Amino acid sequence: MRHDGRTAQQLRPVTMTPNFIIHPEGSVLIEVGNTKVICNATIETRVPHFIRGTGKGWITAEYSMLPRATTERTSRESSRGKVTGRTMEIQRLIGRALRAVTNLEALGEKTVWVDCDVIQADGGTRTASLTGAFVALALALDKLDQEERFETFPLTQYLAATSVGKVGENLVLDLDFVEDSSADVDMNVIMTSNGEFVELQGTGEEATFTKREMFDLIELAEGGIQQLINLQRDVLGEVAQSIGRQDETNE
Amino acid sequence: MRHDGRTAQQLRPVTMTPNFIIHPEGSVLIEVGNTKVICNATIETRVPHFIRGTGKGWITAEYSMLPRATTERTSRESSRGKVTGRTMEIQRLIGRALRAVTNLEALGEKTVWVDCDVIQADGGTRTASLTGAFVALALALDKLDQEERFETFPLTQYLAATSVGKVGENLVLDLDFVEDSSADVDMNVIMTSNGEFVELQGTGEEATFTKREMFDLIELAEGGIQQLINLQRDVLGEVAQSIGRQDETNE
Amino acid sequence: MRHDGRTAQQLRPVTMTPNFIIHPEGSVLIEVGNTKVICNATIETRVPHFIRGTGKGWITAEYSMLPRATTERTSRESSRGKVTGRTMEIQRLIGRALRAVTNLEALGEKTVWVDCDVIQADGGTRTASLTGAFVALALALDKLDQEERFETFPLTQYLAATSVGKVGENLVLDLDFVEDSSADVDMNVIMTSNGEFVELQGTGEEATFTKREMFDLIELAEGGIQQLINLQRDVLGEVAQSIGRQDETNE
Amino acid sequence: MRHDGRTAQQLRPVTMTPNFIIHPEGSVLIEVGNTKVICNATIETRVPHFIRGTGKGWITAEYSMLPRATTERTSRESSRGKVTGRTMEIQRLIGRALRAVTNLEALGEKTVWVDCDVIQADGGTRTASLTGAFVALALALDKLDQEERFETFPLTQYLAATSVGKVGENLVLDLDFVEDSSADVDMNVIMTSNGEFVELQGTGEEATFTKREMFDLIELAEGGIQQLINLQRDVLGEVAQSIGRQDETNE
Amino acid sequence: MRHDGRTAQQLRPVTMTPNFIIHPEGSVLIEVGNTKVICNATIETRVPHFIRGTGKGWITAEYSMLPRATTERTSRESSRGKVTGRTMEIQRLIGRALRAVTNLEALGEKTVWVDCDVIQADGGTRTASLTGAFVALALALDKLDQEERFETFPLTQYLAATSVGKVGENLVLDLDFVEDSSADVDMNVIMTSNGEFVELQGTGEEATFTKREMFDLIELAEGGIQQLINLQRDVLGEVAQSIGRQDETNE
Amino acid sequence: MRHDGRTAQQLRPVTMTPNFIIHPEGSVLIEVGNTKVICNATIETRVPHFIRGTGKGWITAEYSMLPRATTERTSRESSRGKVTGRTMEIQRLIGRALRAVTNLEALGEKTVWVDCDVIQADGGTRTASLTGAFVALALALDKLDQEERFETFPLTQYLAATSVGKVGENLVLDLDFVEDSSADVDMNVIMTSNGEFVELQGTGEEATFTKREMFDLIELAEGGIQQLINLQRDVLGEVAQSIGRQDETNE
């Protein structure tokens, strides 16, 4: 039994509120327990210079936390004049993972910006951001699909993420802040709806882990991600059809 | 009749949701029409160097917008590595105005940081931020008052702000984005519950204005601010007593 | 009687030395008491990207102080690597105000940069800068007019600024540093030669002000600005004719 | 057979030249094929503020590439005025991994800076840096041990890293630049001498990978890391005894 | 005969206006032909960390140009967010040279900041700045001497600088902008009143120079500097006695 | 006799290893005693904006030191976010000197970047960098000459640099770190193979120097530079012919 009454294999309550902000092409508020992230997707009709002229699109992500998303106030990156290494790591990770399930040729010469803004943090902000970012991206692409029908819908798979870790002697799913702070091993896992891996980052926090523990953690993550993808399907509703459409066409 | 059906003297619907974020000492979500701002107040037990040792406290504000708070995505100030002049103007204004209704000696050697983060923008973000910032500040000070009873509650007055402007030939209250974009004159007014002014900023946008227009705009603003302060009283409930307590003691 | 012997309605001695620096298209040294500002206007034959192709011109301002313009040495913004919020506020204000009396279509696709460099400060540097900036701008536009005759001279009105404030119980015009430091209310007023307002910024310095006080301050300012505009007319001499010409043509 | 004639399980030739630079407390030039990194360790007798007073030490790493370490010249981070996200990720990773095999209490209130400067790059610079960084750290701690005998030698295990990946249909060890550029899956693995994991980062490059592939890649990495640790033992010679000493004492 | 009618050995007209700005401890406006620099010296009663506790003082210089000091507008270093290499070179040079004629022990634990702000440039701004900086420094130290009598006046020698160069086939003294732009060789020379050298910087501008030319240039510079030091003596008047006093005491 | 056994006129042992790094068009490791610098030249087929369209090329240099090139660790310029004044001075000097012996018209619209990275420092890093930079430049231009035969080989002369100084009462050649730290006068001299000067920078370090000393120092430098140029000829081998070819064609 965990400090908040969950079993080792149990996610915190997850809700996703689509169209949370009115301006973006895709928007969702994702809540994973007390962690709350606004994910907004913006479509821009130009691409970064390094792929200009290739006919391919690009997806990029930015991540930030409100100063009082955290227990103690964190100073703003804009005030400090630079983005921390942690923020850079997270936004590079989110962009890379989203691109792994996107057919960039099908997208065409467009950039999708996905902004993940954590308004309240309680552990797992990067995996919640990723899970929400996928939904915002799907909503934005669906909107574009309605305006100018894609031949092939650019999303090839669902994508979701969760964290697993070793807390004391226990391997647990979806760590909250209290668990995360005392974990010896922390692993973030990103998977697709067909059960493949996009990214796996396991870290011993001044500790090491065995191959056995690694395998068990991965299994825990698989269970959690399956549930998250089911929730994404529910929220996306009809949009889910497009992702399906893509699957059939491509394979 | 205005483009959204309001009369010239009518505010947009205003709601304030206290305790919106769980971590800060004071938190409120203020919605003025489609403009939505999260205002969080943090109390820190130290002060900036320039008042260290004076026994006085300090109040400072930071303001930011999510990239897709706006119709077009705005690039992040943290990514650009510097804060724009507009942001600086707004946060200096909010800090200065809050200090005008705070008895800094009564506060003692503490700093209150008030963070205003616009999650959705539709005109009037700086005045909504200021009106919400006051509520967040009051909540935070009330929490502190409960823990370590102030002799004199530091807030001396209520404080709220609104904008007025000249749109075409009409003088109107509480401009939304559509009106703001086409206004010839724009005025931000900050007032206290006893009807005095804290700040007045009138600007001709590549235009000028007469003394008569200025007086009429100020009158419009007075009416709006009175309503906003009444809403603040309702939201603050018992906290309102403390501000009252202060009033009696001081005068 | 004020600390320097002036009456409440009295400006400090004002002089303007045109063509102070040899290189700029327009240059003036303005002295308001001990406050001394070099104002230089530069004409550039391109415009910022956001108005490119519109046929309109642009006016922008920069403001700075020498480190020892002040009693204590202020560190250089270039050494600190960023411009302060105060500087940004002032340069945005000056640019906006100058644009309010400029016919940007008549100017055509040109940018005028107005640099205000305070070499000695004794209160009122922003209003002195604005008053001098107008003269530098007029001189630069006149020079251009002589080279390539404007159909319509771009300046539509004179423009000058002063400060007024409440010092102790007195409302006074044109505060010097000593008065400014102890003022409860400080108001900067920018007006045109036809008596209209371009910008009005009144601020209670940890204080508030009544509507009555506000009206009286504005009246004080009107008197001072009228005198400043008369001085500008004298200094500009023949150039004044062009501004006149514009007036006739337009109205 | 790989493009350079290696088998799938084969490392590139690896050499480590200890004491490469004369000034640092520990220094090594590591060459992994054509990848060459100078690793220098510096011991400083103070610690970052967040552990001051705890009696513990700290290890931090910095990573950089000469502009022409790469085929095309890369502009300097110092000229651009900021460190890229990639650099930040790598130096955070190296610092974290070194701390995982260091007894920070045994180190005491000291900071070890490990600088990894890539002078020539041909794939695998981050894992070569990590493997070299461990040697530089061991040399520096050994030097300190000789001056002021540690009760417990702070290093608890050897530490080395390599990359594995999926290139075309093949899973291969120690990718060079040509392989890395065309790999679908790239995994960096950091392990200790007792066969445990410190960090595992697997990434699909616009691709995904199965659990089976992941397990096979990890096995490939284990073989490579064992060889690297043997090479470290040879280079460290007598220093190896200290790490042994520590092992015996602790367990 | 040079383009402005001077002979090869002739300086431009030089004037120095002491006490030009009212706030600094030492202030002078130096004009060398059309080059005009305000030099202000500030005394601060603390020293940089690297000499703290040594009983010695420090002298540091900052140099800047107004944007329209030049024919074309130069963008502000504060707006660009960094100081150019040219500026750094000049301010390092001025600080170093002033320290060469200052007895830092006699100064005691104080820092003198010398700010050189070029308000109008026409060649030779760095040497004019240095010559003026010495005067501002002497005035500031004299003021301090009057308040708290130095045992040994810290200035040991006069110090002045000029430029010489090869323009076409001619070697000339004190180049203005027109000459400087077309010079093949440019040399800045800094000397003391007893005829010794403090700094010598000769540069071929995409050209080289012979030993003979170098010697002749140095001789030209000696003549010019002697005249500049005579002018400094005149301007400093009684202060000149202190520098004399120092000379007698020390040698 | 000097502290390391050299005579006053003796250089430290100098070696140059051409083609040290595999990627650059020209690369050399220069070792002057314990000072070691990697010099890499990169050819880019575009030029800075200020010479675009003139048919001329450009040469620019960057200089950096590894953090532990020095006895004490120096913090990275990339981490500090800005380049120091010393670095700027050195890289400007190297670029300027290389351009003085390059026929930029013959080079055509190309930029050569020369990167000098000091991996170990023991005095004289800027002159060693310059001497190595010339070799890297010559190698890169030779490579280009082989691919697309220059009509006129762009290098007109050899170029090398050394330092001389006054240490105690002695004038010595090629100061190492120990001598440099205690020198009263320090002079860097850059000369060409035909015995002319490109740059001369003599500095009294809180000291002054006589004309006699200056002449003697220059003579010392001439001897050292002649030896360095002979070494460059040996290392460049056949490339030396091209520089010869150029000499004949031009004169």
PDB file of C-alpha atoms in Angstrom, chain E residues 56 58 82-86 88-90 92-93 96 99-101 104 126 187 192 194-211 213-215 218-219 222, chain F residues 56 58 82-86 88-90 92-93 96 99-101 104 126 187 192 194-211 213-215 218-219 222:
ATOM      1  CA  LYS E  56      45.941  48.539  -2.423  1.00  0.00           C
ATOM      2  CA  TRP E  58      42.298  49.872  -8.113  1.00  0.00           C
ATOM      3  CA  LYS E  82      26.879  42.877 -25.133  1.00  0.00           C
ATOM      4  CA  VAL E  83      29.948  44.984 -25.302  1.00  0.00           C
ATOM      5  CA  THR E  84      32.009  44.750 -28.489  1.00  0.00           C
ATOM      6  CA  GLY E  85      35.582  43.544 -28.565  1.00  0.00           C
ATOM      7  CA  ARG E  86      36.729  47.024 -29.597  1.00  0.00           C
ATOM      8  CA  MET E  88      36.678  45.965 -24.255  1.00  0.00           C
ATOM      9  CA  GLU E  89      40.110  46.535 -25.726  1.00  0.00           C
ATOM     10  CA  ILE E  90      39.870  50.268 -25.191  1.00  0.00           C
ATOM     11  CA  ARG E  92      41.191  47.573 -20.633  1.00  0.00           C
ATOM     12  CA  LEU E  93      43.892  49.754 -22.192  1.00  0.00           C
ATOM     13  CA  ARG E  96      45.963  49.534 -17.405  1.00  0.00           C
ATOM     14  CA  ARG E  99      47.328  52.177 -13.103  1.00  0.00           C
ATOM     15  CA  ALA E 100      50.857  52.461 -14.495  1.00  0.00           C
ATOM     16  CA  VAL E 101      51.162  56.020 -13.168  1.00  0.00           C
ATOM     17  CA  LEU E 104      48.007  51.920  -5.710  1.00  0.00           C
ATOM     18  CA  ARG E 126      40.763  56.187 -27.526  1.00  0.00           C
ATOM     19  CA  MET E 187      50.058  53.401 -33.894  1.00  0.00           C
ATOM     20  CA  THR E 192      54.459  59.745 -19.162  1.00  0.00           C
ATOM     21  CA  ASN E 194      59.338  61.769 -17.830  1.00  0.00           C
ATOM     22  CA  GLY E 195      59.391  60.492 -21.400  1.00  0.00           C
ATOM     23  CA  GLU E 196      58.868  56.800 -20.791  1.00  0.00           C
ATOM     24  CA  PHE E 197      56.417  54.518 -22.534  1.00  0.00           C
ATOM     25  CA  VAL E 198      53.408  52.879 -20.939  1.00  0.00           C
ATOM     26  CA  GLU E 199      51.889  51.299 -23.997  1.00  0.00           C
ATOM     27  CA  LEU E 200      52.711  51.098 -27.657  1.00  0.00           C
ATOM     28  CA  GLN E 201      50.372  49.498 -30.158  1.00  0.00           C
ATOM     29  CA  GLY E 202      51.342  49.544 -33.789  1.00  0.00           C
ATOM     30  CA  THR E 203      49.184  47.806 -36.351  1.00  0.00           C
ATOM     31  CA  GLY E 204      49.505  47.338 -40.064  1.00  0.00           C
ATOM     32  CA  GLU E 205      46.026  47.563 -41.540  1.00  0.00           C
ATOM     33  CA  GLU E 206      46.282  44.802 -44.134  1.00  0.00           C
ATOM     34  CA  ALA E 207      49.800  46.144 -44.521  1.00  0.00           C
ATOM     35  CA  THR E 208      53.196  45.887 -42.836  1.00  0.00           C
ATOM     36  CA  PHE E 209      55.757  48.456 -41.695  1.00  0.00           C
ATOM     37  CA  THR E 210      59.511  48.659 -41.464  1.00  0.00           C
ATOM     38  CA  LYS E 211      61.647  49.246 -38.404  1.00  0.00           C
ATOM     39  CA  GLU E 213      58.998  53.707 -40.105  1.00  0.00           C
ATOM     40  CA  MET E 214      58.295  52.484 -36.614  1.00  0.00           C
ATOM     41  CA  PHE E 215      61.091  54.587 -35.139  1.00  0.00           C
ATOM     42  CA  ILE E 218      57.459  56.949 -32.292  1.00  0.00           C
ATOM     43  CA  GLU E 219      59.393  60.175 -32.565  1.00  0.00           C
ATOM     44  CA  GLU E 222      56.784  61.901 -28.494  1.00  0.00           C
TER      45      GLU E 222
ATOM     46  CA  LYS F  56      37.250  39.686 -51.674  1.00  0.00           C
ATOM     47  CA  TRP F  58      37.914  37.236 -45.270  1.00  0.00           C
ATOM     48  CA  LYS F  82      30.118  35.712 -22.587  1.00  0.00           C
ATOM     49  CA  VAL F  83      33.565  35.960 -24.009  1.00  0.00           C
ATOM     50  CA  THR F  84      36.128  37.872 -21.940  1.00  0.00           C
ATOM     51  CA  GLY F  85      37.845  40.996 -23.144  1.00  0.00           C
ATOM     52  CA  ARG F  86      41.176  39.138 -23.198  1.00  0.00           C
ATOM     53  CA  MET F  88      38.311  39.127 -27.834  1.00  0.00           C
ATOM     54  CA  GLU F  89      41.571  41.023 -27.990  1.00  0.00           C
ATOM     55  CA  ILE F  90      43.478  37.897 -28.939  1.00  0.00           C
ATOM     56  CA  ARG F  92      40.878  40.141 -33.186  1.00  0.00           C
ATOM     57  CA  LEU F  93      44.674  40.326 -33.205  1.00  0.00           C
ATOM     58  CA  ARG F  96      43.979  41.054 -38.330  1.00  0.00           C
ATOM     59  CA  ARG F  99      44.768  39.228 -43.167  1.00  0.00           C
ATOM     60  CA  ALA F 100      47.899  41.391 -43.398  1.00  0.00           C
ATOM     61  CA  VAL F 101      49.749  38.604 -45.257  1.00  0.00           C
ATOM     62  CA  LEU F 104      42.061  38.806 -50.077  1.00  0.00           C
ATOM     63  CA  ARG F 126      48.650  34.169 -28.121  1.00  0.00           C
ATOM     64  CA  MET F 187      55.853  42.966 -25.738  1.00  0.00           C
ATOM     65  CA  THR F 192      56.706  38.580 -41.759  1.00  0.00           C
ATOM     66  CA  ASN F 194      60.717  39.806 -45.257  1.00  0.00           C
ATOM     67  CA  GLY F 195      61.427  41.336 -41.859  1.00  0.00           C
ATOM     68  CA  GLU F 196      58.562  43.786 -41.646  1.00  0.00           C
ATOM     69  CA  PHE F 197      56.221  44.321 -38.743  1.00  0.00           C
ATOM     70  CA  VAL F 198      52.512  43.525 -38.691  1.00  0.00           C
ATOM     71  CA  GLU F 199      51.793  44.283 -35.085  1.00  0.00           C
ATOM     72  CA  LEU F 200      53.701  45.462 -32.075  1.00  0.00           C
ATOM     73  CA  GLN F 201      52.157  45.629 -28.637  1.00  0.00           C
ATOM     74  CA  GLY F 202      54.332  46.731 -25.772  1.00  0.00           C
ATOM     75  CA  THR F 203      52.834  47.131 -22.320  1.00  0.00           C
ATOM     76  CA  GLY F 204      54.278  48.260 -19.036  1.00  0.00           C
ATOM     77  CA  GLU F 205      52.664  46.160 -16.330  1.00  0.00           C
ATOM     78  CA  GLU F 206      52.203  48.867 -13.700  1.00  0.00           C
ATOM     79  CA  ALA F 207      55.574  50.040 -14.977  1.00  0.00           C
ATOM     80  CA  THR F 208      57.017  52.071 -17.823  1.00  0.00           C
ATOM     81  CA  PHE F 209      59.858  51.449 -20.280  1.00  0.00           C
ATOM     82  CA  THR F 210      62.456  53.559 -22.061  1.00  0.00           C
ATOM     83  CA  LYS F 211      63.012  53.939 -25.770  1.00  0.00           C
ATOM     84  CA  GLU F 213      64.627  49.092 -23.826  1.00  0.00           C
ATOM     85  CA  MET F 214      61.990  49.096 -26.507  1.00  0.00           C
ATOM     86  CA  PHE F 215      64.585  48.977 -29.292  1.00  0.00           C
ATOM     87  CA  ILE F 218      62.386  44.493 -30.733  1.00  0.00           C
ATOM     88  CA  GLU F 219      65.802  43.216 -31.769  1.00  0.00           C
ATOM     89  CA  GLU F 222      63.406  39.680 -34.614  1.00  0.00           C
TER      90      GLU F 222
END
